[in-house]
XYZ file of C-alpha atoms in Angstrom:
259
model
C 5.295 -12.116 5.533
C 3.988 -14.716 3.074
C 1.443 -13.278 0.672
C 0.021 -16.545 -0.593
C -3.770 -16.756 -0.842
C -5.481 -16.771 2.550
C -9.243 -17.081 1.756
C -11.658 -15.738 -0.778
C -13.472 -12.435 -0.958
C -15.095 -10.676 -3.895
C -14.203 -7.051 -4.587
C -16.432 -5.118 -6.963
C -15.017 -2.434 -9.238
C -16.148 1.175 -8.883
C -17.242 3.555 -11.585
C -14.777 6.370 -12.241
C -15.176 10.125 -12.556
C -13.467 11.985 -15.387
C -9.870 13.173 -15.235
C -9.756 16.874 -14.385
C -6.112 17.774 -14.799
C -3.425 17.232 -17.447
C -0.937 16.732 -14.608
C -2.438 13.290 -13.943
C -0.550 10.211 -15.160
C -1.895 8.789 -18.423
C -4.768 6.384 -17.926
C -6.511 3.821 -20.054
C -3.842 1.190 -20.597
C -4.852 -1.032 -17.705
C -8.566 -1.579 -18.232
C -11.930 0.148 -18.243
C -12.445 0.711 -14.511
C -10.072 3.625 -14.138
C -10.265 6.172 -11.326
C -9.181 9.708 -12.058
C -5.798 10.386 -10.537
C -4.255 13.802 -10.420
C -2.950 16.695 -8.437
C -6.281 18.539 -8.450
C -9.391 17.428 -6.538
C -12.130 15.380 -8.181
C -15.562 17.013 -8.174
C -18.762 15.191 -7.303
C -20.806 15.217 -4.124
C -20.575 11.447 -3.732
C -16.790 11.729 -3.287
C -16.940 14.627 -0.853
C -19.532 13.373 1.648
C -16.987 11.926 4.046
C -13.472 13.280 3.646
C -11.323 10.900 5.698
C -8.136 12.887 5.132
C -9.697 15.876 6.902
C -9.566 13.825 10.141
C -5.777 13.465 9.979
C -3.636 15.655 12.262
C -0.065 14.306 12.172
C 0.938 14.356 8.501
C 4.131 16.291 7.651
C 3.615 19.708 6.085
C 5.457 18.580 2.953
C 3.023 15.706 2.329
C 0.780 16.537 -0.613
C -0.593 13.043 -1.293
C -2.123 10.677 1.233
C -3.712 7.256 0.943
C -6.176 6.203 3.627
C -6.830 2.469 3.938
C -9.709 2.142 6.369
C -12.232 -0.411 7.536
C -15.298 -0.630 9.721
C -13.555 -2.551 12.535
C -10.310 -4.120 13.666
C -11.461 -7.617 12.715
C -12.758 -7.267 9.172
C -10.521 -8.143 6.219
C -12.423 -5.847 3.839
C -11.131 -2.291 3.502
C -11.422 0.752 1.267
C -8.534 2.687 -0.233
C -9.056 6.435 -0.608
C -6.523 8.797 -2.205
C -6.345 12.514 -1.458
C -4.367 15.547 -2.621
C -3.578 18.604 -0.537
C -4.969 21.849 -1.947
C -5.021 25.350 -0.473
C -8.212 24.749 1.492
C -7.268 21.279 2.732
C -7.473 17.707 1.500
C -9.659 16.717 -1.439
C -10.264 13.320 -3.110
C -8.001 12.463 -6.042
C -10.170 9.582 -7.305
C -13.053 7.243 -6.604
C -12.787 4.931 -3.601
C -11.280 1.509 -4.296
C -12.074 -1.863 -2.677
C -9.098 -3.418 -0.899
C -8.251 -6.366 1.345
C -6.040 -6.439 4.431
C -4.708 -9.123 6.775
C -6.781 -12.232 7.420
C -6.929 -11.221 11.101
C -7.716 -7.572 10.342
C -5.886 -4.565 11.765
C -3.555 -4.562 14.770
C -1.944 -1.807 16.840
C 0.739 -4.320 17.848
C 1.633 -6.309 14.746
C 4.289 -9.022 15.156
C 6.129 -11.348 12.813
C 4.098 -14.298 11.586
C 0.653 -13.020 12.615
C -1.548 -12.078 9.607
C -2.639 -8.640 10.812
C -2.169 -5.319 9.038
C -0.277 -2.809 11.209
C -2.087 0.434 11.973
C -0.255 3.736 11.663
C 1.103 6.345 9.258
C 3.831 5.193 6.887
C 5.884 6.401 3.966
C 6.176 4.686 0.602
C 9.527 2.933 0.282
C 12.103 4.582 -2.011
C 11.910 1.824 -4.645
C 8.917 0.075 -6.190
C 9.254 -3.510 -7.399
C 7.618 -5.998 -9.694
C 7.879 -9.239 -11.623
C 6.560 -7.378 -14.675
C 8.081 -4.351 -16.373
C 7.674 -0.854 -14.958
C 4.058 0.197 -15.569
C 5.025 3.882 -15.558
C 5.652 4.674 -11.888
C 7.337 7.912 -10.781
C 9.465 6.140 -8.164
C 12.640 4.224 -9.044
C 11.548 0.741 -10.146
C 13.334 -2.592 -9.842
C 12.173 -5.461 -12.013
C 12.539 -8.624 -9.968
C 14.924 -11.398 -10.977
C 15.843 -14.776 -9.524
C 17.628 -14.249 -6.222
C 15.631 -11.174 -5.145
C 14.454 -11.726 -1.570
C 12.679 -9.816 1.160
C 14.571 -10.706 4.322
C 12.036 -11.758 6.967
C 14.466 -13.489 9.287
C 14.369 -11.694 12.683
C 17.831 -13.058 13.512
C 19.404 -11.420 10.475
C 21.164 -8.046 10.581
C 19.321 -7.290 7.309
C 15.863 -8.096 8.661
C 13.018 -6.361 6.803
C 15.082 -5.283 3.792
C 15.332 -6.157 0.118
C 18.382 -8.142 -0.812
C 19.734 -10.045 -3.787
C 21.280 -13.305 -2.698
C 22.044 -16.745 -4.091
C 20.780 -18.246 -0.835
C 17.613 -17.855 1.217
C 18.194 -15.343 4.061
C 16.286 -17.687 6.349
C 13.161 -17.501 8.454
C 10.040 -16.696 6.432
C 11.978 -14.705 3.810
C 10.138 -14.346 0.515
C 11.394 -15.282 -2.921
C 9.858 -12.170 -4.451
C 10.249 -13.252 -8.062
C 8.071 -16.335 -7.432
C 5.026 -14.579 -5.928
C 2.734 -14.586 -8.974
C 0.439 -12.692 -9.398
C 0.705 -10.828 -6.064
C 4.027 -9.202 -6.872
C 3.375 -8.290 -10.477
C 3.968 -4.788 -9.092
C 4.194 -3.544 -5.503
C 5.134 -0.633 -3.279
C 6.766 -1.007 0.118
C 4.889 0.360 3.139
C 7.591 1.467 5.588
C 6.318 -0.409 8.625
C 9.187 -1.358 10.987
C 11.767 0.261 8.744
C 13.174 3.743 8.091
C 11.925 6.442 8.263
C 9.350 5.113 10.751
C 12.056 3.501 12.879
C 15.823 3.960 12.734
C 16.376 0.215 12.428
C 13.907 -2.696 12.086
C 12.977 -4.223 15.431
C 13.402 -8.023 15.448
C 10.081 -9.897 15.425
C 8.034 -6.697 15.091
C 7.008 -7.691 11.566
C 8.323 -7.371 8.044
C 7.391 -7.206 4.374
C 4.280 -5.012 4.483
C 3.457 -4.093 0.889
C 0.768 -2.563 -1.309
C 0.298 -5.247 -3.935
C -2.087 -7.074 -6.230
C -4.756 -9.579 -5.184
C -3.391 -13.138 -5.150
C -6.683 -14.491 -6.508
C -9.000 -13.250 -9.225
C -11.839 -12.683 -6.755
C -9.701 -10.865 -4.215
C -8.466 -12.320 -0.933
C -7.338 -11.473 2.564
C -3.573 -11.148 2.998
C -0.872 -12.035 5.497
C -0.689 -8.384 6.572
C -0.317 -6.388 3.372
C -2.870 -4.209 1.566
C -4.031 -5.644 -1.752
C -5.975 -4.269 -4.722
C -7.181 -5.438 -8.108
C -4.424 -5.202 -10.724
C -5.816 -2.233 -12.659
C -6.507 -0.261 -9.490
C -3.038 -1.022 -8.138
C -1.339 0.230 -11.295
C -3.346 3.457 -11.142
C -2.335 4.043 -7.519
C 1.350 3.246 -8.082
C 1.518 5.496 -11.140
C -0.175 8.335 -9.228
C 2.196 8.296 -6.274
C 4.904 10.935 -6.642
C 8.007 10.947 -4.406
C 8.287 14.716 -4.899
C 4.970 15.093 -3.026
C 6.139 13.114 0.028
C 3.187 10.680 0.038
C 1.997 8.879 3.158
C -0.300 5.894 3.684
C -2.532 5.674 6.752
C -3.814 2.260 7.903
C -6.587 2.277 10.492
C -10.133 1.332 11.430
C -12.281 4.391 10.781
C -13.133 4.874 14.467
C -9.435 5.352 15.315
C -8.470 7.470 12.316
C -8.502 10.791 14.186
C -5.520 9.734 16.344
C -3.369 10.189 13.236
């Protein structure tokens, strides 16, 4: 789904609490507005007032990290990203809340190809992270994009909703990933309409749902993805650990308890 700029929207940075654990990835290289990411909870009453992760009921037992991307309604394009770690007494915040943007038509329970909505649900993080720029220090395998790297968004293709390297365009609305600057400086794949959420992508059900960088300096609605400011995105990607089986939950707040 094309990530090119779809309208403006300012996103203010948030002040960060201090890092509490040496297990956290190193911070400080990507700018001054750094949240504290780690495998221990962040203290502070302002972070604990509304624990969204405590509403979740369907996460696998092995999941120790969860990202909640929520919004006030189905129709808004403004969202908040919250990261949590599982501790013995439940879920606790891993960092300050981050401003995010979602699809230009908000959330949808029935996302389809070509409609700029963000699909609701619980998803994994794809096994490989990608980016036009060099690996910023992620814990997942990382592929630096080169010419010929596509995301196949052609519903008629047997390789629909997959990464592929090809000398030719796979057709449909397939994306030339290496050309999407700055959105794809770095990104993670959200496993909507792909394994493990479905055994095989369903044609026309939607493709290419990523966690990526804003396409504009001010921040902008997307074609269905979740986007963050560059520094915030790098912090999130570096925090995610495949050994902790992370999940990402996308939902209006009023519907969050169904997950």
